[in-house]
Amino acid sequence: MESRGDEVIPRHPKRSKPTNPAHFSSILSQDSVLPMPNLPTELILEILLKLPVKSLLQFRSVSKSWLSLISSPEFVKAHLSSSASNKNYTHHGVMVKVSTESVFVVKDCSLRSLLYHPVTEAFDLDYPGKSPNHYLWFVGVVNGLICFSIRLFDGLYDLFLWNPSIRKYKKLPNFRLDVSRRYYLDGHVNFKFGFAYNELQDDYKVVGIFPIYTRGHLSRVEVKIYSLKRDSWRCIDDFRRQELLAGSAKFVNGKLHWLDKQWNIISIDLADEKWAELERPSCFKQYVFLKLGVLGGDLSASYIYASSHADVWVMKEYGVKESWTKIFTTKSPGYPMTHPLHPTILTSNEGELLCMFGGRLMKYNTKDNMISYLDVTNFGPCLEAEIYVESLICPFSQQG
């Protein structure tokens, strides 16, 4: 199922500013429904690129030429590049999964407000597939598209691609496993997913890892990859590794990363669909608990010590073990640690960390180890949080 609307905005996230203003000038001169100020095309374009998605959706109604401009692949990619690189986080949001008595609620906060305002308001979002007692997981966020899964009563999963900024979504076709339907009801289901973008193919992909058990023992692992361009799943057969730990994959450098049950970092390259193992920081023997994350576009590893603190490492040069660098240590807000300390969500321009602890969002100052819990209204116990950038990227396949 697809939620479309009047116009389909192209999928095109490649991040480079347009180099031919004459192209946009020709678009803007296509009609004269409204007299336009005598402004250079470059200036008009610069203004439009700084606007939020909500305003651009409204401006599509100005004229046919503005609709054509704002819907063009060149503008969509330029706007994404401008929004993603905005150092003030003007066009960034934080999507949070909040637990209530009967349903998982998804709320949206302004990232800029969380970082710089004393009080932030959270807004409820009606995500597709919402239903009481259905369990929702965030799979990943790429270019403003949120991929999430919902586990149904019968043990099956629904997967969605959703752009909350333009209020459009796509329900992915169901994957088919070589098991009986009864298998899903026996409680063995422990599926893993990852969401990624292949820039070379200009294609969004979802990787599903499906461990299959027989009489309570792992017998095999099926791996399937969904392509948005093809709108279909297919199998790949070379997965020969252990079962993976719980948690969604982290997308860095064109690859998806998980941890296996031996705490090895396992990756799949979306270009050639080959599996590999990434070396961990050399301090691994001292770990208590390890979690992967992404900081500033780099792969991060948080070594969480149950009673006191967490060390956060970043791989500065992808694939080079020696480039793992410990960038800071976060103290536990509670001693002993009574709640899991989640991987850092963001490092702000001022060096403060946006973290989640005990179901609350907090800022952590690495210079003086000061912690400040954020005042968020219309909120609740926080289970997951993902940062996304507003974009015009559409979750629909353009084929056919």
mmCIF file of C-alpha atoms in Angstrom:
data_model
loop_
_atom_site.group_PDB
_atom_site.id
_atom_site.type_symbol
_atom_site.label_atom_id
_atom_site.label_comp_id
_atom_site.label_asym_id
_atom_site.label_seq_id
_atom_site.Cartn_x
_atom_site.Cartn_y
_atom_site.Cartn_z
ATOM 1 C CA MET A 1 0.000 0.000 0.000
ATOM 2 C CA GLU A 2 1.243 3.449 -0.849
ATOM 3 C CA SER A 3 0.085 6.803 0.440
ATOM 4 C CA ARG A 4 0.699 9.085 -2.516
ATOM 5 C CA GLY A 5 -0.989 12.480 -2.591
ATOM 6 C CA ASP A 6 -1.276 14.724 -5.635
ATOM 7 C CA GLU A 7 2.334 14.654 -6.749
ATOM 8 C CA VAL A 8 5.096 12.108 -6.467
ATOM 9 C CA ILE A 9 8.419 13.691 -5.545
ATOM 10 C CA PRO A 10 11.413 11.867 -7.013
ATOM 11 C CA ARG A 11 13.768 9.687 -4.984
ATOM 12 C CA HIS A 12 17.129 11.356 -5.524
ATOM 13 C CA PRO A 13 19.359 11.946 -2.522
ATOM 14 C CA LYS A 14 22.739 12.556 -4.137
ATOM 15 C CA ARG A 15 24.092 15.565 -2.309
ATOM 16 C CA SER A 16 25.509 18.143 -4.659
ATOM 17 C CA LYS A 17 24.245 21.620 -5.312
ATOM 18 C CA PRO A 18 22.954 22.294 -8.825
ATOM 19 C CA THR A 19 25.666 23.664 -11.088
ATOM 20 C CA ASN A 20 23.443 24.975 -13.857
ATOM 21 C CA PRO A 21 21.190 27.820 -12.655
ATOM 22 C CA ALA A 22 20.013 28.282 -16.248
ATOM 23 C CA HIS A 23 18.142 24.989 -15.915
ATOM 24 C CA PHE A 24 16.107 26.371 -13.001
ATOM 25 C CA SER A 25 15.663 29.696 -14.775
ATOM 26 C CA SER A 26 14.007 27.924 -17.687
ATOM 27 C CA ILE A 27 11.678 26.097 -15.307
ATOM 28 C CA LEU A 28 10.658 29.291 -13.518
ATOM 29 C CA SER A 29 9.862 31.006 -16.813
ATOM 30 C CA GLN A 30 7.522 28.258 -18.018
ATOM 31 C CA ASP A 31 4.388 30.120 -16.996
ATOM 32 C CA SER A 32 3.296 33.499 -15.725
ATOM 33 C CA VAL A 33 0.305 32.653 -13.585
ATOM 34 C CA LEU A 34 1.723 34.985 -10.944
ATOM 35 C CA PRO A 35 4.076 37.862 -11.698
ATOM 36 C CA MET A 36 7.434 37.072 -10.139
ATOM 37 C CA PRO A 37 9.779 39.694 -8.681
ATOM 38 C CA ASN A 38 12.670 40.562 -10.890
ATOM 39 C CA LEU A 39 15.147 38.529 -8.871
ATOM 40 C CA PRO A 40 18.066 36.483 -10.154
ATOM 41 C CA THR A 41 17.334 32.773 -10.386
ATOM 42 C CA GLU A 42 20.308 32.062 -8.131
ATOM 43 C CA LEU A 43 18.786 34.190 -5.355
ATOM 44 C CA ILE A 44 15.337 32.614 -5.672
ATOM 45 C CA LEU A 45 16.923 29.182 -5.567
ATOM 46 C CA GLU A 46 19.058 30.063 -2.544
ATOM 47 C CA ILE A 47 15.967 31.228 -0.658
ATOM 48 C CA LEU A 48 13.943 28.127 -1.546
ATOM 49 C CA LEU A 49 16.745 25.765 -0.527
ATOM 50 C CA LYS A 50 16.735 27.206 2.990
ATOM 51 C CA LEU A 51 13.003 26.716 3.531
ATOM 52 C CA PRO A 52 11.479 23.844 5.519
ATOM 53 C CA VAL A 53 9.663 21.073 3.683
ATOM 54 C CA LYS A 54 6.269 22.247 4.964
ATOM 55 C CA SER A 55 6.684 25.625 3.236
ATOM 56 C CA LEU A 56 7.909 24.047 -0.002
ATOM 57 C CA LEU A 57 4.871 21.771 -0.147
ATOM 58 C CA GLN A 58 2.674 24.853 0.094
ATOM 59 C CA PHE A 59 4.710 26.738 -2.529
ATOM 60 C CA ARG A 60 4.107 23.996 -5.087
ATOM 61 C CA SER A 61 0.651 25.542 -5.504
ATOM 62 C CA VAL A 62 2.025 28.941 -6.555
ATOM 63 C CA SER A 63 2.276 27.992 -10.219
ATOM 64 C CA LYS A 64 3.066 25.137 -12.565
ATOM 65 C CA SER A 65 6.659 26.282 -12.842
ATOM 66 C CA TRP A 66 7.137 26.286 -9.057
ATOM 67 C CA LEU A 67 5.566 22.845 -8.848
ATOM 68 C CA SER A 68 7.943 21.645 -11.560
ATOM 69 C CA LEU A 69 10.948 23.216 -9.837
ATOM 70 C CA ILE A 70 10.266 21.926 -6.330
ATOM 71 C CA SER A 71 9.420 18.440 -7.649
ATOM 72 C CA SER A 72 12.490 18.179 -9.880
ATOM 73 C CA PRO A 73 15.226 15.652 -8.943
ATOM 74 C CA GLU A 74 17.851 18.418 -9.077
ATOM 75 C CA PHE A 75 16.007 20.535 -6.518
ATOM 76 C CA VAL A 76 15.172 17.573 -4.278
ATOM 77 C CA LYS A 77 18.826 16.536 -3.993
ATOM 78 C CA ALA A 78 20.017 20.137 -3.539
ATOM 79 C CA HIS A 79 17.486 20.747 -0.767
ATOM 80 C CA LEU A 80 18.512 17.529 0.994
ATOM 81 C CA SER A 81 22.171 18.554 0.828
ATOM 82 C CA SER A 82 21.400 22.019 2.196
ATOM 83 C CA SER A 83 19.235 20.690 5.040
ATOM 84 C CA ALA A 84 21.600 17.898 6.068
ATOM 85 C CA SER A 85 24.600 20.238 6.250
ATOM 86 C CA ASN A 86 22.801 22.929 8.276
ATOM 87 C CA LYS A 87 24.958 23.358 11.381
ATOM 88 C CA ASN A 88 22.086 24.891 13.351
ATOM 89 C CA TYR A 89 19.952 21.731 12.968
ATOM 90 C CA THR A 90 17.078 23.870 11.695
ATOM 91 C CA HIS A 91 15.675 21.047 9.549
ATOM 92 C CA HIS A 92 16.434 18.103 11.834
ATOM 93 C CA GLY A 93 13.969 16.238 14.000
ATOM 94 C CA VAL A 94 14.181 13.538 16.650
ATOM 95 C CA MET A 95 11.684 10.724 16.280
ATOM 96 C CA VAL A 96 11.022 8.941 19.559
ATOM 97 C CA LYS A 97 9.153 5.741 20.378
ATOM 98 C CA VAL A 98 7.285 6.163 23.644
ATOM 99 C CA SER A 99 5.621 3.386 25.622
ATOM 100 C CA THR A 100 2.035 3.671 26.853
ATOM 101 C CA GLU A 101 -0.302 1.113 28.370
ATOM 102 C CA SER A 102 -1.722 -0.318 25.134
ATOM 103 C CA VAL A 103 0.137 1.060 22.143
ATOM 104 C CA PHE A 104 3.516 2.374 21.078
ATOM 105 C CA VAL A 105 3.320 6.084 20.360
ATOM 106 C CA VAL A 106 5.705 7.815 17.967
ATOM 107 C CA LYS A 107 6.485 11.424 18.786
ATOM 108 C CA ASP A 108 8.482 14.093 17.002
ATOM 109 C CA CYS A 109 10.671 16.797 18.560
ATOM 110 C CA SER A 110 12.747 19.575 17.065
ATOM 111 C CA LEU A 111 16.438 18.724 17.441
ATOM 112 C CA ARG A 112 17.353 22.406 17.619
ATOM 113 C CA SER A 113 14.822 22.932 20.412
ATOM 114 C CA LEU A 114 16.173 19.985 22.397
ATOM 115 C CA LEU A 115 19.704 21.345 22.180
ATOM 116 C CA TYR A 116 19.120 25.053 22.705
ATOM 117 C CA HIS A 117 15.694 25.704 24.271
ATOM 118 C CA PRO A 118 14.742 25.201 27.938
ATOM 119 C CA VAL A 119 11.472 23.417 27.075
ATOM 120 C CA THR A 120 10.610 21.333 24.007
ATOM 121 C CA GLU A 121 7.175 20.155 22.935
ATOM 122 C CA ALA A 122 6.752 16.668 21.478
ATOM 123 C CA PHE A 123 4.093 16.088 18.843
ATOM 124 C CA ASP A 124 2.228 12.839 18.256
ATOM 125 C CA LEU A 125 2.645 11.251 14.823
ATOM 126 C CA ASP A 126 0.131 8.872 13.265
ATOM 127 C CA TYR A 127 2.530 6.376 11.777
ATOM 128 C CA PRO A 128 1.265 3.872 9.198
ATOM 129 C CA GLY A 129 0.203 0.499 10.559
ATOM 130 C CA LYS A 130 -0.507 1.843 14.042
ATOM 131 C CA SER A 131 -2.619 -0.567 16.084
ATOM 132 C CA PRO A 132 -2.960 -1.553 19.764
ATOM 133 C CA ASN A 133 -0.565 -4.258 20.975
ATOM 134 C CA HIS A 134 1.525 -4.220 17.788
ATOM 135 C CA TYR A 135 5.228 -3.919 18.579
ATOM 136 C CA LEU A 136 7.150 -1.304 16.564
ATOM 137 C CA TRP A 137 10.914 -1.110 15.942
ATOM 138 C CA PHE A 138 12.874 1.561 14.123
ATOM 139 C CA VAL A 139 14.972 -0.219 11.484
ATOM 140 C CA GLY A 140 16.917 2.796 10.238
ATOM 141 C CA VAL A 141 16.820 6.352 8.900
ATOM 142 C CA VAL A 142 18.362 7.464 5.599
ATOM 143 C CA ASN A 143 17.848 10.789 3.792
ATOM 144 C CA GLY A 144 14.666 11.593 5.699
ATOM 145 C CA LEU A 145 13.105 8.167 5.082
ATOM 146 C CA ILE A 146 12.301 6.137 8.193
ATOM 147 C CA CYS A 147 12.133 2.374 7.876
ATOM 148 C CA PHE A 148 10.323 0.573 10.682
ATOM 149 C CA SER A 149 8.861 -2.848 11.360
ATOM 150 C CA ILE A 150 5.691 -3.863 13.164
ATOM 151 C CA ARG A 151 5.302 -7.342 14.588
ATOM 152 C CA LEU A 152 1.756 -8.623 14.165
ATOM 153 C CA PHE A 153 -0.320 -10.961 16.315
ATOM 154 C CA ASP A 154 0.523 -13.980 14.152
ATOM 155 C CA GLY A 155 4.287 -13.476 14.482
ATOM 156 C CA LEU A 156 4.707 -11.985 11.019
ATOM 157 C CA TYR A 157 6.174 -8.549 10.348
ATOM 158 C CA ASP A 158 5.005 -5.559 8.340
ATOM 159 C CA LEU A 159 7.744 -3.245 7.054
ATOM 160 C CA PHE A 160 7.221 0.381 6.044
ATOM 161 C CA LEU A 161 9.195 3.170 4.402
ATOM 162 C CA TRP A 162 7.861 6.484 5.668
ATOM 163 C CA ASN A 163 8.707 10.123 5.075
ATOM 164 C CA PRO A 164 6.925 12.014 7.877
ATOM 165 C CA SER A 165 7.890 15.395 6.396
ATOM 166 C CA ILE A 166 5.785 14.875 3.246
ATOM 167 C CA ARG A 167 3.383 12.423 4.950
ATOM 168 C CA LYS A 168 3.898 9.630 2.438
ATOM 169 C CA TYR A 169 4.677 5.985 3.056
ATOM 170 C CA LYS A 170 5.024 2.638 1.366
ATOM 171 C CA LYS A 171 4.223 -0.766 2.877
ATOM 172 C CA LEU A 172 6.790 -3.252 1.623
ATOM 173 C CA PRO A 173 5.689 -6.553 0.109
ATOM 174 C CA ASN A 174 5.851 -9.482 2.514
ATOM 175 C CA PHE A 175 8.993 -11.589 2.537
ATOM 176 C CA ARG A 176 8.426 -15.333 2.190
ATOM 177 C CA LEU A 177 10.447 -17.846 4.194
ATOM 178 C CA ASP A 178 10.724 -21.563 3.619
ATOM 179 C CA VAL A 179 8.904 -22.446 6.848
ATOM 180 C CA SER A 180 5.377 -23.390 7.823
ATOM 181 C CA ARG A 181 3.005 -20.728 9.038
ATOM 182 C CA ARG A 182 2.971 -22.479 12.401
ATOM 183 C CA TYR A 183 6.643 -21.568 12.780
ATOM 184 C CA TYR A 184 5.788 -17.902 13.348
ATOM 185 C CA LEU A 185 3.446 -18.798 16.207
ATOM 186 C CA ASP A 186 5.912 -20.981 18.125
ATOM 187 C CA GLY A 187 7.894 -18.054 19.552
ATOM 188 C CA HIS A 188 11.134 -18.721 17.659
ATOM 189 C CA VAL A 189 10.955 -15.566 15.570
ATOM 190 C CA ASN A 190 14.025 -13.388 16.116
ATOM 191 C CA PHE A 191 14.441 -11.538 12.844
ATOM 192 C CA LYS A 192 16.915 -8.685 12.203
ATOM 193 C CA PHE A 193 16.619 -5.878 9.652
ATOM 194 C CA GLY A 194 18.780 -3.085 8.295
ATOM 195 C CA PHE A 195 17.957 -0.096 6.062
ATOM 196 C CA ALA A 196 20.449 1.429 3.625
ATOM 197 C CA TYR A 197 20.919 3.458 0.454
ATOM 198 C CA ASN A 198 23.089 2.327 -2.445
ATOM 199 C CA GLU A 199 24.285 5.544 -4.059
ATOM 200 C CA LEU A 200 25.801 3.810 -7.085
ATOM 201 C CA GLN A 201 22.469 2.188 -7.968
ATOM 202 C CA ASP A 202 20.350 5.060 -6.575
ATOM 203 C CA ASP A 203 18.321 2.461 -4.695
ATOM 204 C CA TYR A 204 17.061 2.031 -1.156
ATOM 205 C CA LYS A 205 17.421 -1.462 0.282
ATOM 206 C CA VAL A 206 16.255 -3.407 3.324
ATOM 207 C CA VAL A 207 18.280 -6.413 4.459
ATOM 208 C CA GLY A 208 16.434 -9.091 6.437
ATOM 209 C CA ILE A 209 18.255 -11.782 8.433
ATOM 210 C CA PHE A 210 16.040 -14.690 9.405
ATOM 211 C CA PRO A 211 17.399 -17.394 11.763
ATOM 212 C CA ILE A 212 15.426 -20.635 11.348
ATOM 213 C CA TYR A 213 15.197 -23.057 14.286
ATOM 214 C CA THR A 214 14.399 -26.763 14.352
ATOM 215 C CA ARG A 215 13.405 -28.274 17.705
ATOM 216 C CA GLY A 216 14.805 -25.243 19.486
ATOM 217 C CA HIS A 217 18.175 -25.306 17.707
ATOM 218 C CA LEU A 218 19.400 -22.981 14.988
ATOM 219 C CA SER A 219 19.397 -24.936 11.719
ATOM 220 C CA ARG A 220 20.090 -22.219 9.156
ATOM 221 C CA VAL A 221 19.946 -18.471 8.500
ATOM 222 C CA GLU A 222 18.101 -17.068 5.506
ATOM 223 C CA VAL A 223 19.091 -13.614 4.217
ATOM 224 C CA LYS A 224 16.870 -11.588 1.909
ATOM 225 C CA ILE A 225 17.354 -8.155 0.366
ATOM 226 C CA TYR A 226 14.513 -5.852 -0.665
ATOM 227 C CA SER A 227 15.095 -3.352 -3.470
ATOM 228 C CA LEU A 228 12.819 -0.320 -3.738
ATOM 229 C CA LYS A 229 13.567 0.000 -7.451
ATOM 230 C CA ARG A 230 12.488 -3.582 -8.090
ATOM 231 C CA ASP A 231 9.874 -3.554 -5.307
ATOM 232 C CA SER A 232 10.723 -7.169 -4.478
ATOM 233 C CA TRP A 233 12.754 -9.428 -2.182
ATOM 234 C CA ARG A 234 15.424 -11.894 -3.238
ATOM 235 C CA CYS A 235 17.691 -14.318 -1.395
ATOM 236 C CA ILE A 236 21.457 -14.226 -1.011
ATOM 237 C CA ASP A 237 23.148 -17.433 0.018
ATOM 238 C CA ASP A 238 26.615 -16.733 1.430
ATOM 239 C CA PHE A 239 25.769 -15.975 5.079
ATOM 240 C CA ARG A 240 27.866 -18.429 7.103
ATOM 241 C CA ARG A 241 28.080 -16.609 10.406
ATOM 242 C CA GLN A 242 26.598 -16.872 13.864
ATOM 243 C CA GLU A 243 23.245 -15.555 14.860
ATOM 244 C CA LEU A 244 23.245 -11.805 15.415
ATOM 245 C CA LEU A 245 22.421 -9.917 18.583
ATOM 246 C CA ALA A 246 19.219 -7.934 18.896
ATOM 247 C CA GLY A 247 19.129 -4.443 17.443
ATOM 248 C CA SER A 248 18.895 -2.761 14.080
ATOM 249 C CA ALA A 249 21.899 -2.407 11.813
ATOM 250 C CA LYS A 250 24.028 0.747 11.660
ATOM 251 C CA PHE A 251 24.549 2.179 8.171
ATOM 252 C CA VAL A 252 28.042 3.597 7.563
ATOM 253 C CA ASN A 253 30.231 3.840 4.441
ATOM 254 C CA GLY A 254 27.739 2.012 2.218
ATOM 255 C CA LYS A 255 27.583 -0.969 4.596
ATOM 256 C CA LEU A 256 25.234 -2.262 7.277
ATOM 257 C CA HIS A 257 26.746 -3.380 10.602
ATOM 258 C CA TRP A 258 25.531 -5.750 13.315
ATOM 259 C CA LEU A 259 27.052 -7.521 16.319
ATOM 260 C CA ASP A 260 27.030 -11.301 16.479
ATOM 261 C CA LYS A 261 26.803 -13.325 19.683
ATOM 262 C CA GLN A 262 30.606 -13.318 20.033
ATOM 263 C CA TRP A 263 30.589 -9.487 19.889
ATOM 264 C CA ASN A 264 32.160 -9.474 16.428
ATOM 265 C CA ILE A 265 31.217 -6.578 14.134
ATOM 266 C CA ILE A 266 29.650 -8.089 11.008
ATOM 267 C CA SER A 267 28.956 -6.019 7.881
ATOM 268 C CA ILE A 268 27.381 -6.426 4.466
ATOM 269 C CA ASP A 269 28.397 -4.193 1.550
ATOM 270 C CA LEU A 270 25.322 -3.018 -0.351
ATOM 271 C CA ALA A 271 27.357 -2.627 -3.566
ATOM 272 C CA ASP A 272 28.535 -6.241 -3.963
ATOM 273 C CA GLU A 273 26.442 -7.879 -1.197
ATOM 274 C CA LYS A 274 29.538 -9.434 0.373
ATOM 275 C CA TRP A 275 29.898 -10.089 4.100
ATOM 276 C CA ALA A 276 32.933 -9.071 6.122
ATOM 277 C CA GLU A 277 34.114 -8.732 9.706
ATOM 278 C CA LEU A 278 35.334 -5.402 11.039
ATOM 279 C CA GLU A 279 37.999 -5.394 13.740
ATOM 280 C CA ARG A 280 36.977 -3.982 17.106
ATOM 281 C CA PRO A 281 38.921 -1.497 19.242
ATOM 282 C CA SER A 282 41.932 -3.121 20.888
ATOM 283 C CA CYS A 283 40.462 -2.628 24.374
ATOM 284 C CA PHE A 284 37.719 -5.181 23.720
ATOM 285 C CA LYS A 285 38.845 -7.605 26.462
ATOM 286 C CA GLN A 286 37.825 -5.079 29.093
ATOM 287 C CA TYR A 287 34.259 -4.745 27.879
ATOM 288 C CA VAL A 288 31.087 -5.363 29.879
ATOM 289 C CA PHE A 289 28.513 -4.572 27.209
ATOM 290 C CA LEU A 290 29.018 -3.362 23.641
ATOM 291 C CA LYS A 291 26.670 -1.361 21.437
ATOM 292 C CA LEU A 292 27.170 0.060 17.950
ATOM 293 C CA GLY A 293 26.156 3.543 16.878
ATOM 294 C CA VAL A 294 26.874 6.303 14.384
ATOM 295 C CA LEU A 295 28.481 9.625 15.331
ATOM 296 C CA GLY A 296 29.215 12.311 12.761
ATOM 297 C CA GLY A 297 28.880 9.760 9.966
ATOM 298 C CA ASP A 298 31.453 7.417 11.557
ATOM 299 C CA LEU A 299 30.883 4.017 13.114
ATOM 300 C CA SER A 300 30.978 4.174 16.907
ATOM 301 C CA ALA A 301 31.290 1.494 19.588
ATOM 302 C CA SER A 302 30.127 2.090 23.155
ATOM 303 C CA TYR A 303 31.753 -0.074 25.825
ATOM 304 C CA ILE A 304 29.261 0.087 28.663
ATOM 305 C CA TYR A 305 30.508 -0.787 32.151
ATOM 306 C CA ALA A 306 27.536 -1.915 34.221
ATOM 307 C CA SER A 307 28.345 -0.048 37.418
ATOM 308 C CA SER A 308 29.858 3.243 36.436
ATOM 309 C CA HIS A 309 30.511 4.520 32.914
ATOM 310 C CA ALA A 310 30.726 3.981 29.165
ATOM 311 C CA ASP A 311 33.675 4.511 26.831
ATOM 312 C CA VAL A 312 32.752 5.720 23.338
ATOM 313 C CA TRP A 313 35.076 4.853 20.447
ATOM 314 C CA VAL A 314 34.868 6.085 16.855
ATOM 315 C CA MET A 315 36.465 4.560 13.762
ATOM 316 C CA LYS A 316 37.983 7.689 12.200
ATOM 317 C CA GLU A 317 39.128 5.898 9.028
ATOM 318 C CA TYR A 318 36.713 3.212 7.982
ATOM 319 C CA GLY A 319 38.165 -0.291 7.894
ATOM 320 C CA VAL A 320 41.419 0.655 9.669
ATOM 321 C CA LYS A 321 41.634 -0.913 13.129
ATOM 322 C CA GLU A 322 44.296 1.560 14.279
ATOM 323 C CA SER A 323 41.915 4.449 13.615
ATOM 324 C CA TRP A 324 39.605 3.440 16.473
ATOM 325 C CA THR A 325 39.816 6.400 18.850
ATOM 326 C CA LYS A 326 38.279 6.803 22.302
ATOM 327 C CA ILE A 327 36.678 10.230 22.094
ATOM 328 C CA PHE A 328 35.077 10.460 25.528
ATOM 329 C CA THR A 329 33.866 8.637 28.618
ATOM 330 C CA THR A 330 30.361 9.196 29.946
ATOM 331 C CA LYS A 331 29.639 8.754 33.643
ATOM 332 C CA SER A 332 26.551 6.822 34.666
ATOM 333 C CA PRO A 333 23.746 9.112 35.919
ATOM 334 C CA GLY A 334 22.915 6.404 38.465
ATOM 335 C CA TYR A 335 25.337 4.325 40.525
ATOM 336 C CA PRO A 336 25.097 1.428 40.281
ATOM 337 C CA MET A 337 23.636 1.675 36.785
ATOM 338 C CA THR A 338 19.955 0.760 37.060
ATOM 339 C CA HIS A 339 19.032 1.480 33.435
ATOM 340 C CA PRO A 340 20.805 0.785 30.143
ATOM 341 C CA LEU A 341 22.900 3.676 28.852
ATOM 342 C CA HIS A 342 22.072 3.873 25.166
ATOM 343 C CA PRO A 343 24.628 4.831 22.502
ATOM 344 C CA THR A 344 25.046 8.589 22.090
ATOM 345 C CA ILE A 345 22.504 9.992 19.633
ATOM 346 C CA LEU A 346 24.414 13.129 18.655
ATOM 347 C CA THR A 347 27.459 15.245 19.436
ATOM 348 C CA SER A 348 26.428 18.906 19.177
ATOM 349 C CA ASN A 349 28.535 21.721 17.731
ATOM 350 C CA GLU A 350 29.340 22.739 21.312
ATOM 351 C CA GLY A 351 30.592 19.258 22.181
ATOM 352 C CA GLU A 352 27.574 18.271 24.277
ATOM 353 C CA LEU A 353 26.188 14.753 23.880
ATOM 354 C CA LEU A 354 22.532 14.012 23.327
ATOM 355 C CA CYS A 355 21.851 10.692 25.078
ATOM 356 C CA MET A 356 19.012 8.520 26.333
ATOM 357 C CA PHE A 357 19.032 7.072 29.843
ATOM 358 C CA GLY A 358 16.272 5.574 31.963
ATOM 359 C CA GLY A 359 13.610 6.435 29.404
ATOM 360 C CA ARG A 360 14.594 10.131 29.330
ATOM 361 C CA LEU A 361 16.566 12.335 26.974
ATOM 362 C CA MET A 362 19.539 14.138 28.465
ATOM 363 C CA LYS A 363 22.515 16.304 27.536
ATOM 364 C CA TYR A 364 25.949 15.351 28.776
ATOM 365 C CA ASN A 365 28.829 17.830 28.932
ATOM 366 C CA THR A 366 32.096 15.932 28.443
ATOM 367 C CA LYS A 367 34.182 18.815 29.799
ATOM 368 C CA ASP A 368 32.758 18.868 33.320
ATOM 369 C CA ASN A 369 30.689 15.619 33.331
ATOM 370 C CA MET A 370 27.531 17.649 33.990
ATOM 371 C CA ILE A 371 24.223 16.009 33.105
ATOM 372 C CA SER A 372 21.014 17.892 32.373
ATOM 373 C CA TYR A 373 17.761 16.064 31.750
ATOM 374 C CA LEU A 374 15.705 17.679 29.002
ATOM 375 C CA ASP A 375 12.297 19.151 29.727
ATOM 376 C CA VAL A 376 9.984 17.718 27.066
ATOM 377 C CA THR A 377 6.219 18.212 27.282
ATOM 378 C CA ASN A 378 3.671 15.685 25.946
ATOM 379 C CA PHE A 379 6.215 12.937 26.470
ATOM 380 C CA GLY A 380 6.623 9.589 28.249
ATOM 381 C CA PRO A 381 9.151 6.776 28.828
ATOM 382 C CA CYS A 382 11.445 6.820 25.798
ATOM 383 C CA LEU A 383 12.378 3.454 24.268
ATOM 384 C CA GLU A 384 14.087 4.431 21.008
ATOM 385 C CA ALA A 385 15.211 7.667 19.382
ATOM 386 C CA GLU A 386 16.351 8.420 15.839
ATOM 387 C CA ILE A 387 17.524 11.693 14.309
ATOM 388 C CA TYR A 388 16.255 12.466 10.826
ATOM 389 C CA VAL A 389 16.562 15.336 8.380
ATOM 390 C CA GLU A 390 13.519 16.820 6.686
ATOM 391 C CA SER A 391 13.520 15.917 3.009
ATOM 392 C CA LEU A 392 11.398 15.759 -0.124
ATOM 393 C CA ILE A 393 12.518 12.187 -0.871
ATOM 394 C CA CYS A 394 9.577 10.003 -1.829
ATOM 395 C CA PRO A 395 9.338 6.387 -0.647
ATOM 396 C CA PHE A 396 7.702 5.157 -3.852
ATOM 397 C CA SER A 397 9.428 3.122 -6.532
ATOM 398 C CA GLN A 398 9.693 5.086 -9.766
ATOM 399 C CA GLN A 399 9.566 1.994 -11.934
ATOM 400 C CA GLY A 400 6.459 1.713 -14.115
#
